[in-house]
CSV table of C-alpha atoms in Angstrom, one decimal:
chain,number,residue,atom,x,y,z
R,1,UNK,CA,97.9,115.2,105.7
R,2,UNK,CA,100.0,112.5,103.5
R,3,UNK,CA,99.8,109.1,105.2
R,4,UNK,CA,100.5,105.4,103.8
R,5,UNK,CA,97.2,104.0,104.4
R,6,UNK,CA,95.8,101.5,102.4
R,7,UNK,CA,93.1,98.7,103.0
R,8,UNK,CA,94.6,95.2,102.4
R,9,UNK,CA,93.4,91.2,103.0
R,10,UNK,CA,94.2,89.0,105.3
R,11,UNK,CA,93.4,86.9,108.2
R,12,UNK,CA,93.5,88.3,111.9
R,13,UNK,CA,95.5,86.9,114.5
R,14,UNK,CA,93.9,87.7,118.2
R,15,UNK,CA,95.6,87.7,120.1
R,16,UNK,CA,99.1,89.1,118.6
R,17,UNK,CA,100.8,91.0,121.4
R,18,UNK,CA,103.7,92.9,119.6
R,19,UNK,CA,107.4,93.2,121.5
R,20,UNK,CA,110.8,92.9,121.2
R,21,UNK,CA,112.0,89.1,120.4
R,22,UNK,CA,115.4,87.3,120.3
R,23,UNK,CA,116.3,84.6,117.8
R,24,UNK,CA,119.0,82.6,117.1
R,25,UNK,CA,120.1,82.7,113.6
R,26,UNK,CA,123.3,82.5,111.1
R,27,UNK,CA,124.7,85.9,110.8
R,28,UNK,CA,126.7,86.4,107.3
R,29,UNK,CA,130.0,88.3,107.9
R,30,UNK,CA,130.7,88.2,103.9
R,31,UNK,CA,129.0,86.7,101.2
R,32,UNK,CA,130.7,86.5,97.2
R,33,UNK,CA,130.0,85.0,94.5
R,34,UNK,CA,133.0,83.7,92.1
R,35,UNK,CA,133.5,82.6,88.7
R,36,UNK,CA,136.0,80.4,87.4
R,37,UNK,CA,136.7,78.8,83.6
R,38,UNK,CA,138.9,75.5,83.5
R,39,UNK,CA,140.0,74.1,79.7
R,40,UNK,CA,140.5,70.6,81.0
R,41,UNK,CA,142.5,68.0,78.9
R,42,UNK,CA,140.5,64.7,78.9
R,43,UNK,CA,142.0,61.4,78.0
R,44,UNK,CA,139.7,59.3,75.2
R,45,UNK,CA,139.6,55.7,76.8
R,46,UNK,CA,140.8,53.9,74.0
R,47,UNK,CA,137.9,51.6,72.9
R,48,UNK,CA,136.4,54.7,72.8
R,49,UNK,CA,139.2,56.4,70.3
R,50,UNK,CA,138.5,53.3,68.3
R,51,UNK,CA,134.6,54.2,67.2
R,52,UNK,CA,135.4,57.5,67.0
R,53,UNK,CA,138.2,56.7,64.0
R,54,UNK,CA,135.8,54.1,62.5
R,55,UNK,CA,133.4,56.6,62.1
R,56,UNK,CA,135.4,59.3,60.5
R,57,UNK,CA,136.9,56.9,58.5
R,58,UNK,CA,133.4,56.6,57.0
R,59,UNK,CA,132.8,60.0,56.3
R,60,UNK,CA,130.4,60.6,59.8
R,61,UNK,CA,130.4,63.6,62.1
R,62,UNK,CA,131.8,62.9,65.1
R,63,UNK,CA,129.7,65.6,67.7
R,64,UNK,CA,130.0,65.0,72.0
R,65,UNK,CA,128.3,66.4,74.9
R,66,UNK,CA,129.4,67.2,78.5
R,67,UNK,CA,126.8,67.3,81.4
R,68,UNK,CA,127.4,67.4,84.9
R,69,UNK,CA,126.9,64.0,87.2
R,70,UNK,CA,124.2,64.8,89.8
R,71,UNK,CA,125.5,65.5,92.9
R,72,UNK,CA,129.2,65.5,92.3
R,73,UNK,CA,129.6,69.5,93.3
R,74,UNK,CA,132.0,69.9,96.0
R,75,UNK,CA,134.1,72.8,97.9
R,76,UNK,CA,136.3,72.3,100.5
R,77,UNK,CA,138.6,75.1,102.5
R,78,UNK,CA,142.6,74.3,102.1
R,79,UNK,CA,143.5,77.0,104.6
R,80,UNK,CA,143.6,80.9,105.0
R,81,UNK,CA,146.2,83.4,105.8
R,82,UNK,CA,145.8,87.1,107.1
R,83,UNK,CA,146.1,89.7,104.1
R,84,UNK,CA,146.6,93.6,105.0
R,85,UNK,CA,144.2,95.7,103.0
R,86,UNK,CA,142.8,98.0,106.6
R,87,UNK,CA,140.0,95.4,107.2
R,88,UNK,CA,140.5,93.5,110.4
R,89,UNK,CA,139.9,90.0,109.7
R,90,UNK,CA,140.0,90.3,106.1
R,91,UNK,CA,142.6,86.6,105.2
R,92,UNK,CA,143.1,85.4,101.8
R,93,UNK,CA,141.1,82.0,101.9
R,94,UNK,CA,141.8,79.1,99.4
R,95,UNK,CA,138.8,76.9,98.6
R,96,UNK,CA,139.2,73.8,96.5
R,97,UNK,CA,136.3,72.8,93.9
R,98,UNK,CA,135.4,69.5,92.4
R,99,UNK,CA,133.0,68.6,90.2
R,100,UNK,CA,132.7,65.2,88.1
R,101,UNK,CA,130.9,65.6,84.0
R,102,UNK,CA,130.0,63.3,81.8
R,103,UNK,CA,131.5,62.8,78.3
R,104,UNK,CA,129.2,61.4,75.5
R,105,UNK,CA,130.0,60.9,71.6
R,106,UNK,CA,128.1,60.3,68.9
R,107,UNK,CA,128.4,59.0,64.9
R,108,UNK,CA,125.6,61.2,63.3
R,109,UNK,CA,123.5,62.0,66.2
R,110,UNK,CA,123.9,58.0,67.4
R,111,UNK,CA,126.0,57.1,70.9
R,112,UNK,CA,129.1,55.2,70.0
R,113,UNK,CA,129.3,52.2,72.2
R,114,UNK,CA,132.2,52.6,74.9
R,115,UNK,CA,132.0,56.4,74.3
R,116,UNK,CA,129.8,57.5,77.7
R,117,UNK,CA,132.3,58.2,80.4
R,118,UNK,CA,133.2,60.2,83.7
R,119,UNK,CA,135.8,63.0,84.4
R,120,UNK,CA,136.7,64.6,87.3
R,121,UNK,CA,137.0,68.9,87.0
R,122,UNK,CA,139.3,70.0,89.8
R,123,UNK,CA,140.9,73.5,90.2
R,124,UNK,CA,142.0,75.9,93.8
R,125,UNK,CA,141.2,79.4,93.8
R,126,UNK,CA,142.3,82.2,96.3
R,127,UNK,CA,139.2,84.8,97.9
R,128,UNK,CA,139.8,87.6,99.9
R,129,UNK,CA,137.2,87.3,103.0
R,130,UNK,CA,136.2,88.8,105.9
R,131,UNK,CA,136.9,85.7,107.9
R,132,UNK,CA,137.4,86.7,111.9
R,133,UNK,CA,138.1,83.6,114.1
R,134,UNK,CA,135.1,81.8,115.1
R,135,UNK,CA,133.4,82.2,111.7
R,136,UNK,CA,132.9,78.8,109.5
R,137,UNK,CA,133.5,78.9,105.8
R,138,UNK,CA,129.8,78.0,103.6
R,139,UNK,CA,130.9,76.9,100.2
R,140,UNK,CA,128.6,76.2,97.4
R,141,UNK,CA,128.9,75.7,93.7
R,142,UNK,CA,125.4,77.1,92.3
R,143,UNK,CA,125.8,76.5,88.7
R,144,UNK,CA,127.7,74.1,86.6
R,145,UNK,CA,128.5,75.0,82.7
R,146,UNK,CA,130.3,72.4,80.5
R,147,UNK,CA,131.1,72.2,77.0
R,148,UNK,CA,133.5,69.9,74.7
R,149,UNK,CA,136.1,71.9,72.3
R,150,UNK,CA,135.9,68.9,69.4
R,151,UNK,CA,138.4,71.6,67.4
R,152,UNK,CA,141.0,71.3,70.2
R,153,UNK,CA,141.4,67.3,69.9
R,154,UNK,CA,144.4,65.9,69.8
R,155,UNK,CA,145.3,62.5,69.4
R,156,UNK,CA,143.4,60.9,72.2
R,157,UNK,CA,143.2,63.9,74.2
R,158,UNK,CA,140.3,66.6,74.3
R,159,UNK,CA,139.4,69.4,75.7
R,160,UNK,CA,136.6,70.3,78.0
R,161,UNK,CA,135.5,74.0,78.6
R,162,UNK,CA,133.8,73.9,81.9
R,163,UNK,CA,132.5,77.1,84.0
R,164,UNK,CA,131.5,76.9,87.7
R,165,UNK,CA,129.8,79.0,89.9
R,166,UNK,CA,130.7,79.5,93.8
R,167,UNK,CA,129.0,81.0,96.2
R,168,UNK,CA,131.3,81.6,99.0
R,169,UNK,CA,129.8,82.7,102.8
R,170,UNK,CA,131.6,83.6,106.2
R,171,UNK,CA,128.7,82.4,108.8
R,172,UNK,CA,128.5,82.3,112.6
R,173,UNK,CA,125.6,81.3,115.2
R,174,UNK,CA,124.5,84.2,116.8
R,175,UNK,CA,121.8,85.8,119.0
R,176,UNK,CA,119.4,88.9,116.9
R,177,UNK,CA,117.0,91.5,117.7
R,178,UNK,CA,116.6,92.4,113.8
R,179,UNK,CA,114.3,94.0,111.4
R,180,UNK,CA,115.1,92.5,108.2
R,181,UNK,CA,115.4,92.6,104.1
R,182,UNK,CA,116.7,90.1,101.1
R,183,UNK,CA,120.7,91.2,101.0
R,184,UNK,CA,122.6,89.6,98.4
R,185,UNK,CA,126.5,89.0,97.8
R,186,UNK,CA,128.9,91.7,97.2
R,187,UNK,CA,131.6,92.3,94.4
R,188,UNK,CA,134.6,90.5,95.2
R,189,UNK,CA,138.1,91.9,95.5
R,190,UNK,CA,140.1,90.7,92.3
R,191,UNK,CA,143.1,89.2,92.7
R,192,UNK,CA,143.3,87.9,89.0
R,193,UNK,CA,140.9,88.4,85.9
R,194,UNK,CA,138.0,86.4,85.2
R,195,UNK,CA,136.9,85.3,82.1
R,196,UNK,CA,133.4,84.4,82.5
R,197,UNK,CA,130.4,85.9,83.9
R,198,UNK,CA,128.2,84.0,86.1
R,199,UNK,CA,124.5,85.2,86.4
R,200,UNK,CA,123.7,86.8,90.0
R,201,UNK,CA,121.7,84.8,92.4
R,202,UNK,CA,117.7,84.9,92.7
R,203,UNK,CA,115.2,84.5,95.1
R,204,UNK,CA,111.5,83.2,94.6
R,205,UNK,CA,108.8,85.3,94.0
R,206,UNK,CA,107.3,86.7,97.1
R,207,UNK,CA,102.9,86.9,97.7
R,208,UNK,CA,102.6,89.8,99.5
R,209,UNK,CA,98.8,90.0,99.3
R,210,UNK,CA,98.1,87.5,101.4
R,211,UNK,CA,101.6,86.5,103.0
R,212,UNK,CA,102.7,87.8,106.1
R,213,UNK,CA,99.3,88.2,107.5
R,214,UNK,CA,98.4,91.3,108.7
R,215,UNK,CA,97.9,91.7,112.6
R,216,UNK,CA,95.2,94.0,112.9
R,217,UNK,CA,91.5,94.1,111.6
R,218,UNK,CA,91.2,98.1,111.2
R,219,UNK,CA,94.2,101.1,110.9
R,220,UNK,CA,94.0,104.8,111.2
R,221,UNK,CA,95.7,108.0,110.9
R,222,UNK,CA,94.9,111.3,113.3
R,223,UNK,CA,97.2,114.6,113.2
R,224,UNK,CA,96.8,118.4,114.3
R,225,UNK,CA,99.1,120.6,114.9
R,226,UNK,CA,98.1,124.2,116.3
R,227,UNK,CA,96.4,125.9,119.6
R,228,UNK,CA,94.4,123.2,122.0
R,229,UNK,CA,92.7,123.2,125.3
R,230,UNK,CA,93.2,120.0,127.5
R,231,UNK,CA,92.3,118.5,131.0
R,232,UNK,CA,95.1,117.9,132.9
R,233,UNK,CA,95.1,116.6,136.7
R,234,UNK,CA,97.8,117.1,138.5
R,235,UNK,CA,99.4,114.9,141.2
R,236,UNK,CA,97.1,111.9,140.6
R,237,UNK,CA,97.0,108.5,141.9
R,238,UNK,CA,95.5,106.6,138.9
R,239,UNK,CA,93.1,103.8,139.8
R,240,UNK,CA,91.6,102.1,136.9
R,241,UNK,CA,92.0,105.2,135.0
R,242,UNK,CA,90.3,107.3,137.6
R,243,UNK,CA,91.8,109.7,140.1
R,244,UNK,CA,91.3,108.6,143.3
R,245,UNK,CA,93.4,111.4,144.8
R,246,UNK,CA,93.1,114.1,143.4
R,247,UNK,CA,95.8,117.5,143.9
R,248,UNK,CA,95.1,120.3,141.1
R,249,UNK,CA,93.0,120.0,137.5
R,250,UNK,CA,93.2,123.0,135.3
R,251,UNK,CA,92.4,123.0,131.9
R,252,UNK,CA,95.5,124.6,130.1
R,253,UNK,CA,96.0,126.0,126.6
R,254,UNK,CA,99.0,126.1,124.5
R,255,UNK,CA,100.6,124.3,121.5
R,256,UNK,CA,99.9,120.8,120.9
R,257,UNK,CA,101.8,118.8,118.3
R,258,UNK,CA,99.6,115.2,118.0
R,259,UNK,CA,100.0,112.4,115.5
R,260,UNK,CA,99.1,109.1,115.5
R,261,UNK,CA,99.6,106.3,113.1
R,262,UNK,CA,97.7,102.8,114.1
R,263,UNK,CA,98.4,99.4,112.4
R,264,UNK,CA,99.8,101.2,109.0
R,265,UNK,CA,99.3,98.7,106.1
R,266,UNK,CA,97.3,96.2,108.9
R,267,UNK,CA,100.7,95.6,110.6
R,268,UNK,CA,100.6,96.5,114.3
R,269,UNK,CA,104.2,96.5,114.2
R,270,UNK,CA,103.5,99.8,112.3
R,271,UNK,CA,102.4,102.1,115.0
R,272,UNK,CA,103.1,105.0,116.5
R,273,UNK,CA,101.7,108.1,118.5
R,274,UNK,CA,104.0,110.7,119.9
R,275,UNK,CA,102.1,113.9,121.8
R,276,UNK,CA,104.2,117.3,122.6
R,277,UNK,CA,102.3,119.9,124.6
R,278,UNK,CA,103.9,123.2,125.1
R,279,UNK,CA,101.8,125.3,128.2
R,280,UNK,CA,100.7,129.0,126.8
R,281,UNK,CA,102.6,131.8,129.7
R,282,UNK,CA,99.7,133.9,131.0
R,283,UNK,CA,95.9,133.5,131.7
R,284,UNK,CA,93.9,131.9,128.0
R,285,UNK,CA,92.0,133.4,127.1
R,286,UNK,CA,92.8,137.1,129.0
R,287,UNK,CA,90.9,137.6,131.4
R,288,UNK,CA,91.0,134.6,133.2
R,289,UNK,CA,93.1,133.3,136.2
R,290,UNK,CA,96.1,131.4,135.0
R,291,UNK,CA,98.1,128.7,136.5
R,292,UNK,CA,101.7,129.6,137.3
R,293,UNK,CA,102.5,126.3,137.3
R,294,UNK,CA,103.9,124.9,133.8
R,295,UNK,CA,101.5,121.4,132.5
R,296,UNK,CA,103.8,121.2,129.2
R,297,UNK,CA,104.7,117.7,128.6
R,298,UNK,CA,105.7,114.8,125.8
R,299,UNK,CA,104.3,111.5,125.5
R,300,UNK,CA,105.3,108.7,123.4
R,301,UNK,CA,103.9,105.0,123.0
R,302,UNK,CA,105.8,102.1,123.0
R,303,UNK,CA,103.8,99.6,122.7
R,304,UNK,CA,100.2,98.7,121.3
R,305,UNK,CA,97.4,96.4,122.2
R,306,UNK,CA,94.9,95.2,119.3
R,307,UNK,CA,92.8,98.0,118.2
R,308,UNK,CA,89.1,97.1,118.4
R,309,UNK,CA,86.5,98.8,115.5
R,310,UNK,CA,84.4,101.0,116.9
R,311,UNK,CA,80.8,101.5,114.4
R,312,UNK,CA,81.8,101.5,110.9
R,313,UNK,CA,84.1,104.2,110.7
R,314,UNK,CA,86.2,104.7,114.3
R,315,UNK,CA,88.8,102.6,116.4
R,316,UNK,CA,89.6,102.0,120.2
R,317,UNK,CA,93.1,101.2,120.9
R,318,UNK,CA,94.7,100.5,124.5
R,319,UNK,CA,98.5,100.5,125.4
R,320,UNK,CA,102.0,101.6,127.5
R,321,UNK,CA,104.4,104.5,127.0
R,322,UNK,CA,106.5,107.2,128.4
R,323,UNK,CA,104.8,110.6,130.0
R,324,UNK,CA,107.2,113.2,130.6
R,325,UNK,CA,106.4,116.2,132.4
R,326,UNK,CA,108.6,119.6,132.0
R,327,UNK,CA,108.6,119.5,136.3
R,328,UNK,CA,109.4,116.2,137.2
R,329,UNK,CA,111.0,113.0,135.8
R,330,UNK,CA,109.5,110.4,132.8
R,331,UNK,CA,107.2,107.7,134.0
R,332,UNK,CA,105.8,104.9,132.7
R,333,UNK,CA,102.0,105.6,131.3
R,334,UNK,CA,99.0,103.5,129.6
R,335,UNK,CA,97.1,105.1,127.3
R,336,UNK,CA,93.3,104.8,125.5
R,337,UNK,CA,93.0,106.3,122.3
R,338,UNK,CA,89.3,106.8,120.2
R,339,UNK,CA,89.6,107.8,116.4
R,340,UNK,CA,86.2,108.4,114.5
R,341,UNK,CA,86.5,109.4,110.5
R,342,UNK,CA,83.3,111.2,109.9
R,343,UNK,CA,83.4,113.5,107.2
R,344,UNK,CA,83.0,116.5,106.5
R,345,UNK,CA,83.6,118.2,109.7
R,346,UNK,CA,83.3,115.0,112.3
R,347,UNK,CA,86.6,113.9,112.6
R,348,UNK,CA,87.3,113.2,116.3
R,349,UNK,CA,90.2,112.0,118.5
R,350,UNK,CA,90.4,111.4,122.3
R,351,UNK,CA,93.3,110.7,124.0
R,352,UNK,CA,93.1,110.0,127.7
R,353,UNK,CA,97.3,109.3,129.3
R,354,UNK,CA,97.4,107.9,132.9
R,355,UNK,CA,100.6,108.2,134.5
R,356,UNK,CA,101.1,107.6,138.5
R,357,UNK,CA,101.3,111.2,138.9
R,358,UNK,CA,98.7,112.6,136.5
R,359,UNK,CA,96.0,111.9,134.2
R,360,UNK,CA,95.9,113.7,130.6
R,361,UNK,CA,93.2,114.2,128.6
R,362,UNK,CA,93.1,115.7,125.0
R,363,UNK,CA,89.6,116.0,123.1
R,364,UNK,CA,89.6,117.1,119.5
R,365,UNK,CA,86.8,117.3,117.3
R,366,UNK,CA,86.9,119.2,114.0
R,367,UNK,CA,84.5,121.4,114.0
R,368,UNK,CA,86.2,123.5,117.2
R,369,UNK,CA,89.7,122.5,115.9
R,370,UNK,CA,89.4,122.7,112.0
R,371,UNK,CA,93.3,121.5,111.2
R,372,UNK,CA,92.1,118.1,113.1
R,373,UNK,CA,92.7,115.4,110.0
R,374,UNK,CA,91.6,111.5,111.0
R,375,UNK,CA,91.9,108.9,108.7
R,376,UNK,CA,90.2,105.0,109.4
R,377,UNK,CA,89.8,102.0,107.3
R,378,UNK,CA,88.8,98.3,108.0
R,379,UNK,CA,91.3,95.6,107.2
R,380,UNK,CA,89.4,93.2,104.9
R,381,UNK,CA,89.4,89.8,105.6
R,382,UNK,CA,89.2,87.3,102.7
């Protein structure tokens, strides 16, 4: 048997029912990331132009910086019209982006007085989007690059190389029942060339030994697959797990596929136990009377209560699921399970299935059924 079980730390949270849960959260309909290079011609105030001559004029190196004014990024949407490339909803969008730098030069590594000043970057760039109606447009310029071309000067004019970096979402409030995993943006759909390369958004670094918590404080692993004798009664009223009206109990043999999988890496979330019993034709073992009647069934949990350690090597775990009988309709069941890891040769599982019609019962221990495999380790607290 191959199972994912491994003994990890954290804290238990008792108690921790598990079920299905609805939240409210923005739902991205498309997500790119764009890159766009503007050589922008700035204008030298002229008290500025002035130092800068004086300085050359004595033989100094002239050399300038650009940096980008703090909070100055902006991205608004100028409209969108519908484009036909066999995506409903898919519009050409045109975003306008604004950022403000600052422009600095120096005489030798000193700042010329009159020479710090502020210019505005502005430019208008078409996106294809999936953008349906209802959807809002989330703009955001991530990175700003600027640098000042001294060799292009001219005059009183020079030239700024500056390189921003969009991210560009279609978003929407909506209602989820997720499971869920980091996505990123996709590759857009070019509708001219690009000159630079802008690097690719990151996320922080997660701690995934001791965030998320795990939910339980012991996990196990039980399988067998072959011949099996089990109790089954028949036509059952259930009453606290006893049958308090009893119609037929045999004690049938046939095929019995069992695995179950409890609190896989601590998380209760990962569980599972899923039970197919096919009834053997004819009396087992020959010789004795058999039971026309057919007891094959399937049973499948659905949901999971905290499993509780039992010693130091066995769990008790309680819960609900579906009991289907090959004569009659599926019903809702609860379930006990008892795993004990004692090796060599103890392993042991029962599993007792209470439906309103009948009451299941499958005992495995490995000396009698030698394929049984059960696997249970404590979740360790730190």
């Amino acid at each position: 048997m191959s199972r994912n079980i491994k003994t990890i730390r954290g804290q238990q949270v008792d108690p921790n029912p598990v079920g299905p849960e609805c939240i409210s959260v923005t739902k991205i309909y498309d997500w790119v990331t764009l890159t766009n290079r503007e050589r922008t011609n700035v204008t030298i105030p002229p008290e500025c132009l002035e130092q800068i001559e004086a300085c050359r004029a004595e033989g100094n190196v002239i050399t300038a910086t650009c940096s980008e004014v703090l909070d100055s990024r902006s991205c608004d949407l100028v409209g969108a019209v519908p484009t036909d490339i066999g995506v409903p909803g898919a519009q050409i969008v045109t975003l306008a982006f604004q950022v403000q730098v600052r422009v600095e030069f120096l005489c030798n590594g000193v700042p010329l007085p009159g020479c710090n000043f502020v210019s505005s970057v502005n430019y208008v760039e078409d996106v294809i989007l999936c953008f349906p109606e209802g959807t809002e447009i989330n703009c955001q310029i991530y990175q700003v690059q600027c640098n000042v071309l001294l060799n292009q000067m001219l005059g009183n004019i020079v030239v700024l190389d500056v390189v921003l970096c969009p991210s560009v979402r279609v978003e929407a409030d909506v209602a989820l029942e997720v499971q869920a995993r980091f996505c990123g943006p996709r590759e857009i759909i070019p509708i001219e060339s690009q000159e630079a390369d802008c690097p690719y958004p990151t996320y922080p670094p997660q701690c995934p030994t001791f965030f998320p918590a795990p939910t339980t404080t012991v996990q196990g692993a039980a399988e067998y697959t072959g011949t099996a004798t089990i109790s089954y009664i028949e036509g059952a009223e259930a009453v606290g797990g006893v049958a308090a009206r009893q119609v037929f109990t045999t004690t049938p043999t046939g095929e019995l596929n069992f695995t179950a999988l409890i609190g896989d890496e601590c998380r209760l979330s990962e569980s599972s136990i899923l039970v197919e019993f096919l009834d053997t034709p004819g009396p087992t073992p020959t010789g004795t009377i058999d039971d026309e009647r057919d007891q094959s069934f399937r049973f499948r949990a659905t949901d999971f209560n905290q499993p509780t350690p039992v010693g130091t090597n066995g769990l008790s775990i309680t819960g609900n699921g579906t009991f289907s009988p090959s004569r009659g309709t599926t019903e809702n069941a609860t379930f006990t399970l008892r795993m004990t890891d004692s090796d060599p040769n103890g392993d042991s599982v029962t599993l007792t299935i209470t439906s309103p019609t009948a009451i299941v019962t499958i005992a495995l221990n490995e000396a009698t059924y030698l394929d049984l495999e059960v696997e249970v380790e404590p979740c360790n607290n730190f």
